[in-house]
Coordinates of C-alpha atoms and ligand atoms in Angstrom, one line a residue:
M24 CA -23.0 9.5 1.1
Y25 CA -19.7 8.8 -0.8
N26 CA -17.9 11.5 1.2
K27 CA -18.8 10.2 4.6
T28 CA -16.3 8.6 7.0
I29 CA -16.6 5.1 8.3
T30 CA -18.0 6.4 11.6
E31 CA -20.6 8.6 9.8
L32 CA -21.6 5.7 7.6
A33 CA -21.9 3.4 10.6
Q34 CA -24.2 5.9 12.2
G35 CA -26.3 6.2 9.0
L36 CA -26.6 2.4 9.0
R37 CA -27.7 2.4 12.6
S38 CA -30.2 5.2 12.4
G39 CA -31.8 3.6 9.3
E40 CA -30.9 6.5 7.0
F41 CA -29.8 3.8 4.5
S42 CA -29.2 0.1 4.6
S43 CA -26.0 -1.7 3.8
V44 CA -27.7 -3.1 0.7
E45 CA -28.6 0.4 -0.5
L46 CA -25.1 1.7 0.3
T47 CA -23.5 -1.2 -1.5
A48 CA -25.7 -0.8 -4.5
A49 CA -24.8 2.9 -4.7
F50 CA -21.1 2.1 -4.7
L51 CA -21.6 -0.7 -7.3
D52 CA -23.3 1.9 -9.5
R53 CA -20.4 4.3 -9.1
I54 CA -17.9 1.6 -10.0
K55 CA -19.8 1.0 -13.2
Q56 CA -20.1 4.7 -14.0
H57 CA -16.3 5.2 -13.5
S58 CA -15.1 1.9 -15.0
G59 CA -12.8 4.0 -17.3
L60 CA -10.4 4.5 -14.4
N61 CA -9.7 0.7 -14.5
A62 CA -9.4 0.6 -10.7
Y63 CA -11.0 -2.8 -10.3
I64 CA -9.9 -6.1 -11.8
S65 CA -13.0 -7.9 -10.5
V66 CA -16.2 -6.5 -9.2
T67 CA -17.9 -9.1 -7.0
E68 CA -21.4 -7.7 -7.2
D69 CA -23.4 -10.8 -6.2
L70 CA -21.1 -11.5 -3.2
A71 CA -21.2 -7.9 -2.1
L72 CA -25.0 -7.7 -2.1
Q73 CA -25.1 -11.0 -0.3
Q74 CA -22.7 -9.7 2.4
A75 CA -24.6 -6.5 2.6
K76 CA -27.8 -8.4 3.3
A77 CA -26.1 -10.4 6.0
A78 CA -24.7 -7.1 7.4
D79 CA -28.2 -5.6 7.5
A80 CA -29.3 -8.6 9.5
R81 CA -26.5 -8.2 12.0
L82 CA -27.3 -4.5 12.3
A83 CA -30.9 -5.3 13.0
N84 CA -29.8 -7.8 15.6
G85 CA -27.6 -5.3 17.3
D86 CA -24.4 -7.4 17.1
A87 CA -22.7 -5.2 14.4
E88 CA -19.2 -3.8 14.6
L89 CA -18.0 -0.5 13.2
L90 CA -17.2 -2.0 9.8
T91 CA -20.3 -4.1 9.5
G92 CA -22.1 -3.2 6.3
I93 CA -19.3 -0.8 5.1
P94 CA -18.3 -1.3 1.4
I95 CA -14.6 -1.9 1.1
A96 CA -12.3 -3.5 -1.5
Q97 CA -9.2 -5.6 -1.5
K98 CA -6.0 -5.2 -3.5
D99 CA -5.9 -8.2 -5.8
I100 CA -2.8 -9.6 -4.0
F101 CA -5.0 -10.9 -1.1
C102 CA -6.3 -14.4 -1.6
T103 CA -10.1 -14.5 -1.6
E104 CA -11.8 -17.9 -1.4
G105 CA -13.9 -18.6 -4.4
V106 CA -13.0 -15.3 -6.1
K107 CA -10.3 -14.8 -8.7
T108 CA -7.0 -13.5 -7.3
T109 CA -4.7 -12.4 -10.1
C110 CA -2.0 -10.3 -8.5
G111 CA -2.2 -8.3 -11.7
S112 CA -0.7 -11.1 -13.8
L113 CA -1.7 -13.3 -16.7
M114 CA 0.1 -16.0 -14.6
L115 CA -2.8 -16.0 -12.2
D116 CA -5.6 -14.9 -14.6
N117 CA -7.4 -18.1 -13.9
F118 CA -6.5 -18.6 -10.3
I119 CA -9.4 -19.0 -7.8
A120 CA -7.9 -19.0 -4.3
P121 CA -9.0 -21.9 -2.2
Y122 CA -8.8 -19.9 1.0
N123 CA -9.0 -16.4 2.4
A124 CA -6.0 -14.3 3.4
T125 CA -6.0 -13.6 7.2
V126 CA -6.7 -9.9 6.4
V127 CA -9.7 -10.9 4.2
E128 CA -10.9 -13.3 6.9
K129 CA -10.8 -10.5 9.5
F130 CA -12.8 -8.1 7.4
N131 CA -15.3 -10.8 6.8
H132 CA -15.5 -11.4 10.4
A133 CA -16.1 -7.7 11.1
G134 CA -19.0 -7.8 8.5
A135 CA -17.4 -5.5 6.0
V136 CA -18.8 -5.8 2.4
M137 CA -16.2 -6.6 -0.3
L138 CA -17.0 -4.7 -3.6
G139 CA -14.2 -6.4 -5.5
K140 CA -10.5 -6.8 -6.2
L141 CA -8.4 -3.9 -7.1
N142 CA -5.9 -3.4 -9.9
M143 CA -2.2 -3.4 -9.2
D144 CA 1.2 -3.6 -10.8
E145 CA 2.0 -7.2 -11.7
F146 CA 3.1 -9.1 -8.5
A147 CA 3.3 -5.6 -6.9
M148 CA 6.4 -4.7 -8.9
G149 CA 6.1 -1.1 -10.1
S150 CA 5.4 2.5 -9.2
S151 CA 2.8 3.5 -11.7
N152 CA 0.3 0.6 -12.0
E153 CA 1.4 0.3 -15.7
T154 CA 2.9 -3.2 -15.3
S155 CA -0.6 -4.7 -14.6
Y156 CA -1.7 -7.4 -17.1
Y157 CA -5.1 -5.7 -16.9
G158 CA -3.8 -2.4 -18.1
A159 CA -2.9 1.0 -16.5
V160 CA -5.1 2.6 -13.9
K161 CA -5.9 6.3 -14.3
N162 CA -5.4 8.9 -11.6
P163 CA -8.8 10.5 -11.0
W164 CA -7.1 13.9 -10.4
N165 CA -5.9 13.9 -14.0
T166 CA -6.6 10.8 -16.1
N167 CA -3.5 11.3 -18.2
T168 CA -1.4 10.6 -15.2
V169 CA -0.6 7.5 -13.2
P170 CA -2.1 6.8 -9.8
G171 CA 1.3 5.4 -8.6
G172 CA 1.9 1.8 -7.7
S173 CA 1.8 -0.9 -7.0
S174 CA -1.5 -0.3 -5.0
G175 CA -2.7 2.1 -7.8
G176 CA -6.1 0.6 -8.1
T177 CA -6.7 1.0 -4.4
A178 CA -5.5 4.6 -4.4
A179 CA -7.6 5.5 -7.5
A180 CA -10.7 3.7 -6.1
V181 CA -10.5 5.4 -2.7
A182 CA -9.8 8.9 -4.2
A183 CA -12.7 8.5 -6.7
R184 CA -15.0 7.3 -4.0
L185 CA -15.4 3.8 -5.6
A186 CA -14.9 2.2 -2.1
V187 CA -15.1 3.7 1.3
C188 CA -11.6 2.4 2.0
A189 CA -9.4 -0.4 0.8
T190 CA -6.3 -2.5 1.4
G191 CA -2.9 -2.0 0.0
T192 CA 0.5 -3.6 0.4
D193 CA 3.9 -1.9 0.7
T194 CA 7.2 -3.6 -0.1
G195 CA 9.1 -0.4 -1.0
G196 CA 6.4 2.3 -1.1
S197 CA 3.4 0.7 -2.7
I198 CA 0.9 2.1 -0.1
R199 CA 2.5 5.5 0.5
Q200 CA 3.5 6.4 -3.0
P201 CA 0.0 5.9 -4.7
A202 CA -1.6 7.4 -1.6
A203 CA 0.5 10.5 -2.1
L204 CA -0.2 10.7 -5.9
C205 CA -3.9 10.3 -5.4
G206 CA -4.4 12.5 -2.4
I207 CA -5.4 9.9 0.1
T208 CA -4.1 8.6 3.5
G209 CA -2.0 5.4 3.5
L210 CA -0.3 3.6 6.3
K211 CA 2.4 1.0 6.0
P212 CA 2.5 -0.7 9.4
T213 CA 5.6 -2.1 11.2
Y214 CA 6.9 -5.2 9.6
G215 CA 5.1 -8.1 11.3
R216 CA 2.1 -6.0 12.5
V217 CA -0.4 -7.3 9.8
S218 CA -0.5 -10.9 8.8
R219 CA 1.0 -11.8 5.4
Y220 CA -0.8 -15.1 5.3
G221 CA -2.6 -15.3 2.0
M222 CA -1.0 -12.2 0.7
I223 CA 0.9 -13.3 -2.4
A224 CA 4.6 -12.8 -1.7
Y225 CA 6.8 -10.4 -3.6
A226 CA 9.7 -9.9 -1.2
S227 CA 8.8 -11.6 2.1
S228 CA 11.1 -9.7 4.4
L229 CA 9.7 -6.3 3.2
D230 CA 6.0 -6.9 2.3
Q231 CA 3.4 -5.5 4.6
G232 CA -0.3 -4.9 4.2
G233 CA -2.0 -1.8 5.4
P234 CA -5.0 0.5 5.2
M235 CA -5.6 3.1 2.4
T236 CA -8.4 5.5 3.4
R237 CA -9.4 9.1 3.0
S238 CA -8.6 10.1 6.6
A239 CA -6.4 9.0 9.5
E240 CA -9.5 8.4 11.6
D241 CA -10.6 5.8 9.0
A242 CA -7.1 4.3 8.8
A243 CA -7.2 3.7 12.6
I244 CA -10.5 1.8 12.2
M245 CA -9.2 -0.3 9.4
L246 CA -5.9 -1.0 11.0
Q247 CA -7.7 -2.1 14.2
T248 CA -9.3 -4.9 12.1
M249 CA -6.1 -5.8 10.1
A250 CA -3.5 -5.9 12.9
G251 CA -2.7 -8.7 15.2
F252 CA -0.7 -11.9 15.7
D253 CA -1.3 -14.7 13.3
D254 CA 0.2 -18.1 13.9
K255 CA -0.2 -18.9 10.2
D256 CA 2.5 -16.2 9.5
S257 CA 5.9 -17.0 11.0
T258 CA 7.0 -13.4 10.8
S259 CA 3.9 -12.1 12.5
V260 CA 4.8 -10.4 15.8
D261 CA 3.0 -11.3 19.0
T262 CA 2.7 -7.9 20.6
P263 CA -0.6 -6.4 21.9
V264 CA -2.7 -4.3 19.5
P265 CA -3.5 -1.0 21.1
D266 CA -6.7 0.9 20.5
Y267 CA -5.7 2.9 17.5
S268 CA -8.6 5.4 17.8
A269 CA -8.1 6.1 21.5
G270 CA -5.2 8.6 21.1
L271 CA -6.2 10.4 17.9
N272 CA -7.1 13.6 19.8
N273 CA -3.9 13.8 21.9
R274 CA -2.3 17.2 21.5
L275 CA 1.0 17.5 19.8
D276 CA 2.7 20.0 22.2
G277 CA 6.4 19.1 22.5
L278 CA 6.4 16.7 19.6
K279 CA 9.9 16.4 18.2
I280 CA 10.0 16.2 14.4
G281 CA 13.3 15.4 12.5
L282 CA 13.7 16.4 8.9
P283 CA 16.6 14.4 7.3
K284 CA 18.5 16.8 5.1
E285 CA 19.0 13.9 2.6
F286 CA 15.3 14.1 2.0
F287 CA 15.2 17.7 1.0
G288 CA 18.1 18.0 -1.4
E289 CA 18.6 17.6 -5.1
G290 CA 15.9 15.6 -6.9
L291 CA 12.9 17.0 -5.0
N292 CA 10.6 19.1 -7.1
S293 CA 10.7 22.7 -5.7
E294 CA 6.9 23.1 -5.7
V295 CA 6.5 19.8 -3.8
A296 CA 9.2 21.0 -1.3
A297 CA 7.4 24.4 -0.8
T298 CA 4.1 22.5 -0.2
L299 CA 5.8 20.3 2.4
E300 CA 7.3 23.3 4.2
T301 CA 3.9 24.8 4.6
A302 CA 2.6 21.5 6.0
I303 CA 5.5 21.4 8.5
D304 CA 4.8 24.9 9.5
E305 CA 1.3 23.7 10.4
Y306 CA 2.9 21.2 12.8
R307 CA 4.9 24.0 14.4
K308 CA 1.6 25.8 15.0
L309 CA 0.3 22.6 16.6
G310 CA 3.2 22.8 19.1
A311 CA 5.9 20.6 17.5
T312 CA 9.6 21.5 17.4
V313 CA 11.4 20.8 14.2
T314 CA 15.1 20.0 13.8
E315 CA 17.2 19.0 10.9
I316 CA 18.8 15.6 11.2
S317 CA 21.1 13.6 9.0
M318 CA 20.7 10.0 7.9
P319 CA 23.7 9.3 5.7
T320 CA 22.8 5.8 4.6
L321 CA 19.5 6.8 3.0
K322 CA 21.2 7.2 -0.3
L323 CA 22.0 3.5 -0.3
A324 CA 18.4 2.4 0.0
I325 CA 17.6 2.1 -3.7
P326 CA 20.7 0.0 -4.7
A327 CA 20.3 -2.3 -1.6
Y328 CA 16.5 -2.7 -2.2
Y329 CA 17.0 -3.6 -5.9
V330 CA 19.2 -6.5 -4.9
I331 CA 17.2 -7.7 -1.9
A332 CA 13.7 -7.4 -3.3
P333 CA 14.5 -9.1 -6.7
A334 CA 16.5 -11.8 -4.8
E335 CA 13.5 -12.6 -2.7
C336 CA 11.1 -12.4 -5.6
S337 CA 13.1 -14.8 -7.7
A338 CA 12.7 -17.4 -4.9
N339 CA 9.0 -16.6 -4.2
L340 CA 8.0 -16.6 -7.9
S341 CA 9.6 -20.0 -8.6
R342 CA 6.4 -21.6 -7.5
F343 CA 4.7 -20.3 -10.6
D344 CA 5.9 -23.2 -12.8
G345 CA 2.9 -24.0 -15.0
V346 CA 2.2 -27.1 -12.9
R347 CA 0.9 -26.0 -9.5
F348 CA -0.7 -22.6 -10.1
G349 CA -2.2 -20.6 -12.9
Y350 CA -1.1 -20.2 -16.4
R351 CA 0.2 -23.2 -18.5
C352 CA 1.4 -22.9 -22.0
E353 CA -0.2 -24.9 -24.8
N354 CA 1.1 -28.2 -26.1
P355 CA 4.4 -28.3 -24.2
A356 CA 7.0 -30.6 -26.0
D357 CA 8.5 -31.8 -22.7
L358 CA 8.8 -30.7 -19.0
S359 CA 11.5 -28.2 -19.7
D360 CA 9.4 -26.6 -22.4
L361 CA 6.5 -26.5 -20.1
Y362 CA 8.4 -24.6 -17.4
T363 CA 10.1 -22.2 -19.9
R364 CA 7.1 -21.3 -22.0
S365 CA 4.6 -21.2 -19.1
R366 CA 6.9 -18.7 -17.2
G367 CA 8.0 -16.9 -20.4
E368 CA 4.4 -16.4 -21.5
G369 CA 2.8 -15.9 -18.1
F370 CA 5.0 -13.2 -16.6
G371 CA 5.3 -9.7 -17.9
K372 CA 8.5 -7.8 -18.7
E373 CA 9.1 -6.1 -15.4
V374 CA 8.6 -9.3 -13.4
K375 CA 11.0 -11.2 -15.7
R376 CA 13.6 -8.4 -15.2
R377 CA 13.3 -8.8 -11.4
I378 CA 13.6 -12.6 -11.5
L379 CA 16.7 -12.3 -13.7
M380 CA 18.3 -9.6 -11.5
G381 CA 17.5 -11.7 -8.4
T382 CA 18.7 -15.0 -9.7
Y383 CA 21.9 -13.3 -10.8
A384 CA 22.5 -11.7 -7.4
L385 CA 21.9 -15.0 -5.6
S386 CA 24.1 -17.1 -7.9
A387 CA 27.1 -18.7 -6.3
G388 CA 29.7 -16.4 -7.9
Y389 CA 28.0 -13.2 -7.0
Y390 CA 26.2 -13.9 -3.7
D391 CA 28.8 -12.2 -1.5
A392 CA 29.3 -9.3 -3.8
Y393 CA 25.7 -8.4 -4.1
Y394 CA 23.3 -10.1 -1.8
I395 CA 25.5 -10.2 1.4
K396 CA 26.6 -6.7 0.7
A397 CA 23.0 -5.4 0.3
Q398 CA 22.1 -7.2 3.6
K399 CA 25.0 -5.3 5.4
I400 CA 23.7 -2.0 4.0
R401 CA 20.2 -2.9 5.2
R402 CA 21.6 -3.3 8.7
L403 CA 23.3 0.1 8.5
I404 CA 20.0 1.7 7.3
S405 CA 18.1 0.2 10.2
E406 CA 20.8 1.5 12.6
D407 CA 20.4 5.0 11.1
F408 CA 16.6 4.9 11.7
K409 CA 17.1 3.6 15.3
K410 CA 19.5 6.4 16.0
A411 CA 17.3 9.1 14.5
L412 CA 14.2 7.9 16.3
S413 CA 16.0 7.9 19.6
E414 CA 16.6 11.7 19.1
V415 CA 13.2 12.7 17.6
D416 CA 9.7 11.3 17.9
V417 CA 9.0 11.1 14.2
I418 CA 10.8 11.8 10.9
M419 CA 9.0 13.8 8.2
G420 CA 9.7 14.2 4.6
P421 CA 8.4 13.8 1.1
V422 CA 6.7 10.6 -0.2
T423 CA 7.6 11.2 -3.8
P424 CA 10.0 13.4 -5.7
S425 CA 7.2 14.9 -7.8
T426 CA 3.5 14.8 -8.3
A427 CA 1.8 12.2 -10.5
F428 CA 3.7 11.7 -13.8
G429 CA 2.2 11.0 -17.2
I430 CA 1.1 7.6 -18.3
G431 CA 3.8 6.2 -20.5
E432 CA 6.4 8.7 -19.3
K433 CA 8.7 6.4 -17.3
I434 CA 7.6 2.9 -18.2
G435 CA 10.5 2.6 -20.8
N436 CA 13.1 3.7 -18.3
P437 CA 13.2 1.3 -15.3
I438 CA 15.9 3.3 -13.4
E439 CA 13.8 6.4 -13.5
M440 CA 10.8 4.5 -12.4
Y441 CA 12.8 2.9 -9.5
L442 CA 13.7 6.4 -8.3
S443 CA 10.0 7.2 -7.7
D444 CA 10.4 5.3 -4.5
I445 CA 13.5 7.1 -3.3
Y446 CA 11.9 8.4 -0.2
T447 CA 9.9 5.3 0.8
I448 CA 12.2 2.3 0.3
A449 CA 14.5 2.8 3.2
I450 CA 11.5 2.5 5.6
N451 CA 10.8 -1.0 4.4
L452 CA 14.4 -2.0 4.8
A453 CA 14.3 -0.8 8.4
G454 CA 10.8 -2.3 9.0
V455 CA 9.5 0.8 10.8
P456 CA 5.9 2.2 10.2
A457 CA 5.2 5.2 8.0
M458 CA 2.2 7.1 6.7
S459 CA 1.4 9.3 3.7
I460 CA -1.1 12.1 4.2
P461 CA -2.5 14.6 1.8
A462 CA -0.6 17.9 2.4
G463 CA -1.7 20.2 -0.4
F464 CA -1.2 20.5 -4.2
A465 CA 1.6 21.3 -6.6
Q466 CA 0.8 21.8 -10.3
G467 CA -2.8 21.0 -9.5
L468 CA -2.0 17.5 -8.3
P469 CA -1.9 16.1 -4.8
V470 CA 1.3 16.1 -2.6
G471 CA 1.8 13.6 0.2
L472 CA 3.7 14.2 3.5
Q473 CA 5.5 11.2 4.9
I474 CA 5.5 10.6 8.7
I475 CA 7.8 7.9 9.9
G476 CA 7.7 6.5 13.4
N477 CA 9.3 4.0 15.7
Y478 CA 8.5 0.2 15.6
F479 CA 4.9 -0.4 16.6
A480 CA 4.2 3.4 17.0
E481 CA 1.3 3.3 14.5
D482 CA -1.0 4.8 17.1
R483 CA 1.3 7.8 17.4
L484 CA 1.5 8.2 13.6
L485 CA -2.3 8.1 13.4
N486 CA -2.5 10.7 16.2
I487 CA -0.1 13.0 14.4
A488 CA -1.9 12.6 11.1
H489 CA -5.3 13.1 12.6
Q490 CA -4.3 16.4 14.4
Y491 CA -3.1 17.8 11.0
Q492 CA -6.4 16.7 9.4
Q493 CA -8.3 18.6 12.1
V494 CA -6.7 21.9 11.0
T495 CA -6.5 21.3 7.2
D496 CA -9.0 20.0 4.7
W497 CA -6.7 18.5 2.0
H498 CA -7.8 15.0 2.8
Q499 CA -11.5 16.0 2.2
Q500 CA -11.0 17.3 -1.3
A501 CA -12.3 15.2 -4.1
P502 CA -11.0 15.1 -7.7
A503 CA -13.3 17.1 -10.1
G504 CA -16.1 14.9 -11.4
F505 CA -16.0 12.5 -8.5
Ligands
LIG608 N1 8.1 0.3 -6.6 C1 8.7 -0.6 -5.8 C2 9.0 -1.9 -6.6 O1 8.6 -2.0 -7.7 C3 7.9 -0.9 -4.6 C4 6.7 -1.8 -4.9 C5 6.0 -2.2 -3.7 O2 6.1 -1.6 -2.6 N2 5.3 -3.3 -3.8 O3 9.6 -2.8 -6.1

């Protein structure tokens, strides 16, 4: 039952093989059994069973949708009415959101069952899920290694079959990097495709929610529910949502794939590179042509991102002041003490580092030298993507330089941690969509292949991913013991 796709589960629910209440109870049991992974921050058992009951009623009435009765979970960055929403931080440990994020609202409307809220790096800042106030998440493929971050709880839960599928968010790689390290499928949509309303902001010009699933077929179904214009989000784009499942079976003859030489040079683990070459060969067999391209500005992505993202986060996180939301220090002496201690005690080390970097980059004396410069680089990176994607249909490359690293291995060295996202960050700066799909193993751990497409070409990416998943079974493999 745990290995079934959304479509197969939907059939099981309709044929009476199992009810949503039974399915939900089975997943809740599994979550308890594997609580050692620390994938969930909150398990909403009562709510899940209540939603499952309602779903069973809808199924009986014949007005169910594909996701009705399917147990999913939300990254704990999405506000959920009446349910604790922590964003992985002590700052919001006591925060009960008064409203639902648009994404949550859409899943509720579809009748999906929410099992709970998933662990994540604090305020989505991290690449290993070790910055969470609620502790590190373990990678089910090897519990001594990290699941990636910031959507590490989501990736671990989906890989370990503790939810059928779940949401993630991606500011610089947080859907794709954990998807790669946990051997699942993750899609970061075009900026503006999925509403950010009620998704706690990290860096607003980069943040984008998306599906994390076991297959491209399931990702198409999830994205169908998540995507669409939202007048509550001023950066939501009003462009029609295509049928993401319709083109999954299109053939790939004549597909033009570009491989940026900057993606395959120094820094990429040789076993990961060899695994990716085999995956790209598979695409040749499917009828694609492969050419080497060059994107010279890719190397500027990390420095530009680590000015822009902290700058935006320093502004976004100013709202957590001990007055309006969440954590408040005890017995403040005066207002200034209230602000300083509430923020000093409520935020973790990495979040503080980002706020300090961002405030510095935005300060009057340094604004032009850092922030404006980074924005100019961002433009150059976007131009590089536009040019490349006018020559080829999609760009392929690694998601991560290596497979999952050990818990504790990089947490003391922020620069090394930041380099985990070297292949994902430029995509957010450009705003184009990209996927990570399971492409094999190196050193016994999953390797992800990244597929990057043009603005709003999510349907094409899903088609390309699905075709690969028809001729390979990497995406169907489960970690031992799960
Ligand atoms: N690891 C990157 C960061 O810490 C990306 C995180 C994300 O995409 N949310 O900023």
